Amino acid sequence: EIIFELETRNLNAQGYSTAMRMATDVVPLPIPVHQPGRVQSLRVTSASRSEVIIKWSPPPGADPAFFTGMSYQISYAPYNRTTGVVTGAFTTPTAEATATATIAFSTNPTGELFAFDVQARNKNALSFGVAQRVIGGPRLPCDPSASPPR
């Protein structure tokens, strides 16, 4: 818990006014902080017509305590390798607690490719960080050159 004590004074032509002191209510921890950076080494490690497994490393950071309670958000959408364009809407993000995710498809008969976006957030962050993207699917299980420049 943190308590803040503030002292304010007004300044006019006659000088400073008498100080007014006030204490804030107790502020429960954690205090919100900005989100971490992008996840690192995002890659598709396995792909079939029914599922794709993606893995990544946490965002870089100097203070290990910053990453306590890290969570991730994953969403994906169909991707056209020929045009390099996402061809559909991204799914509602799913939450993960570890740096790996298995995305199961109810059906992917043509073995199409997908763009996977992963965002990180530590337990104190106000929001999720910037997404990192990787392209993958049964026809392109591990080709990092297929990821568009970010």
XYZ file of C-alpha atoms in Angstrom:
150
model
C 0.000 0.000 0.000
C 1.147 3.526 -0.727
C -0.101 6.738 0.857
C 0.690 10.077 -0.751
C 0.882 13.320 1.213
C 0.553 16.493 -0.824
C 1.303 20.095 0.105
C -0.038 22.902 -2.061
C 0.426 26.688 -1.929
C -0.919 29.471 -4.098
C 1.371 32.240 -5.342
C 0.102 35.759 -6.015
C 1.437 39.351 -5.791
C 1.480 39.169 -1.963
C 3.515 35.951 -1.952
C 2.740 32.328 -1.094
C -0.391 31.331 0.759
C -0.437 29.118 3.814
C 0.305 25.536 2.907
C -2.621 23.198 2.584
C -1.801 19.573 3.311
C -3.786 16.547 2.319
C -3.185 12.824 2.300
C -4.581 10.530 -0.343
C -6.403 7.366 0.414
C -4.401 4.210 0.369
C -3.527 3.205 -3.182
C -3.545 -0.593 -3.528
C -0.628 -2.165 -5.344
C 0.076 -2.869 -8.137
C 0.336 0.594 -9.615
C -0.359 0.364 -13.377
C 2.653 0.728 -15.668
C 3.091 0.855 -19.419
C 2.981 -2.374 -21.384
C 6.117 -4.337 -22.259
C 7.617 -4.420 -25.750
C 7.102 -6.998 -28.496
C 7.590 -10.696 -27.912
C 10.821 -12.071 -29.373
C 11.635 -15.105 -31.541
C 8.006 -15.670 -32.544
C 7.829 -18.799 -34.688
C 5.555 -21.569 -35.891
C 7.025 -24.840 -34.600
C 4.454 -27.298 -35.931
C 1.472 -27.175 -38.264
C -1.202 -29.534 -39.554
C -4.675 -29.104 -41.039
C -6.150 -29.240 -37.528
C -3.708 -27.174 -35.449
C -0.732 -24.837 -35.449
C 1.728 -24.528 -32.561
C 3.488 -21.201 -32.091
C 6.209 -20.302 -29.580
C 7.983 -17.108 -28.569
C 10.268 -15.543 -25.961
C 9.207 -12.749 -23.593
C 9.898 -9.145 -24.562
C 13.389 -7.897 -23.707
C 13.784 -6.088 -20.413
C 16.426 -5.218 -17.899
C 14.372 -5.860 -14.763
C 13.154 -9.465 -14.279
C 10.547 -8.262 -11.755
C 8.859 -6.353 -14.581
C 7.883 -9.678 -16.149
C 6.264 -11.166 -13.052
C 2.809 -12.347 -14.008
C 3.387 -11.970 -17.764
C 0.452 -12.967 -19.940
C -0.037 -13.067 -23.693
C -2.880 -12.510 -26.126
C -3.071 -14.360 -29.439
C -5.307 -13.725 -32.434
C -5.121 -14.961 -36.008
C -6.640 -14.456 -39.449
C -6.378 -16.098 -42.894
C -3.357 -14.910 -44.883
C -2.711 -14.912 -48.645
C 0.973 -15.587 -49.303
C 0.733 -14.493 -52.935
C -0.593 -11.028 -52.145
C 0.908 -10.759 -48.642
C -2.440 -9.621 -47.305
C -4.591 -10.755 -44.382
C -7.784 -11.927 -46.102
C -10.219 -12.082 -43.213
C -11.018 -10.748 -39.767
C -8.768 -11.559 -36.833
C -10.262 -13.864 -34.232
C -11.191 -12.652 -30.773
C -7.896 -12.778 -28.843
C -7.280 -15.731 -26.560
C -5.185 -15.480 -23.404
C -2.135 -17.588 -22.609
C 0.045 -17.677 -19.504
C 3.100 -19.241 -21.108
C 5.246 -18.520 -24.154
C 3.627 -21.194 -26.310
C 0.185 -21.688 -27.806
C -1.617 -24.431 -29.694
C -4.226 -23.032 -32.046
C -6.791 -25.688 -32.948
C -8.926 -25.266 -36.067
C -12.383 -26.754 -36.355
C -11.726 -27.071 -40.060
C -8.908 -26.059 -42.388
C -9.459 -28.408 -45.366
C -7.349 -26.430 -47.800
C -4.470 -26.055 -45.378
C -4.458 -22.285 -45.719
C -1.939 -19.989 -44.085
C -2.664 -17.720 -41.150
C -1.200 -14.535 -39.716
C -0.714 -14.974 -35.946
C -0.406 -11.867 -33.762
C 0.967 -12.199 -30.227
C 0.943 -9.404 -27.652
C 2.487 -9.362 -24.159
C 1.308 -7.792 -20.915
C 2.723 -7.915 -17.412
C 0.466 -7.976 -14.367
C 0.782 -4.215 -13.837
C 0.379 -3.068 -17.444
C -2.423 -0.750 -18.488
C -2.835 -2.639 -21.773
C -1.276 -5.206 -24.068
C 1.855 -4.224 -25.994
C 2.383 -3.968 -29.734
C 1.662 -7.166 -31.639
C 4.372 -9.289 -33.193
C 3.273 -11.273 -36.268
C 4.299 -14.593 -37.778
C 2.824 -16.384 -40.811
C 2.319 -20.147 -40.798
C 0.116 -23.103 -41.585
C 0.279 -26.608 -43.070
C 1.720 -25.431 -46.380
C 4.326 -23.264 -44.660
C 5.090 -24.704 -41.246
C 8.296 -22.861 -40.380
C 9.261 -20.430 -43.126
C 10.318 -17.219 -41.267
C 10.891 -15.447 -44.586
C 7.116 -15.422 -45.111
C 6.598 -12.986 -42.223
C 5.884 -9.501 -43.557
C 8.219 -6.730 -42.411
C 6.967 -4.890 -39.318
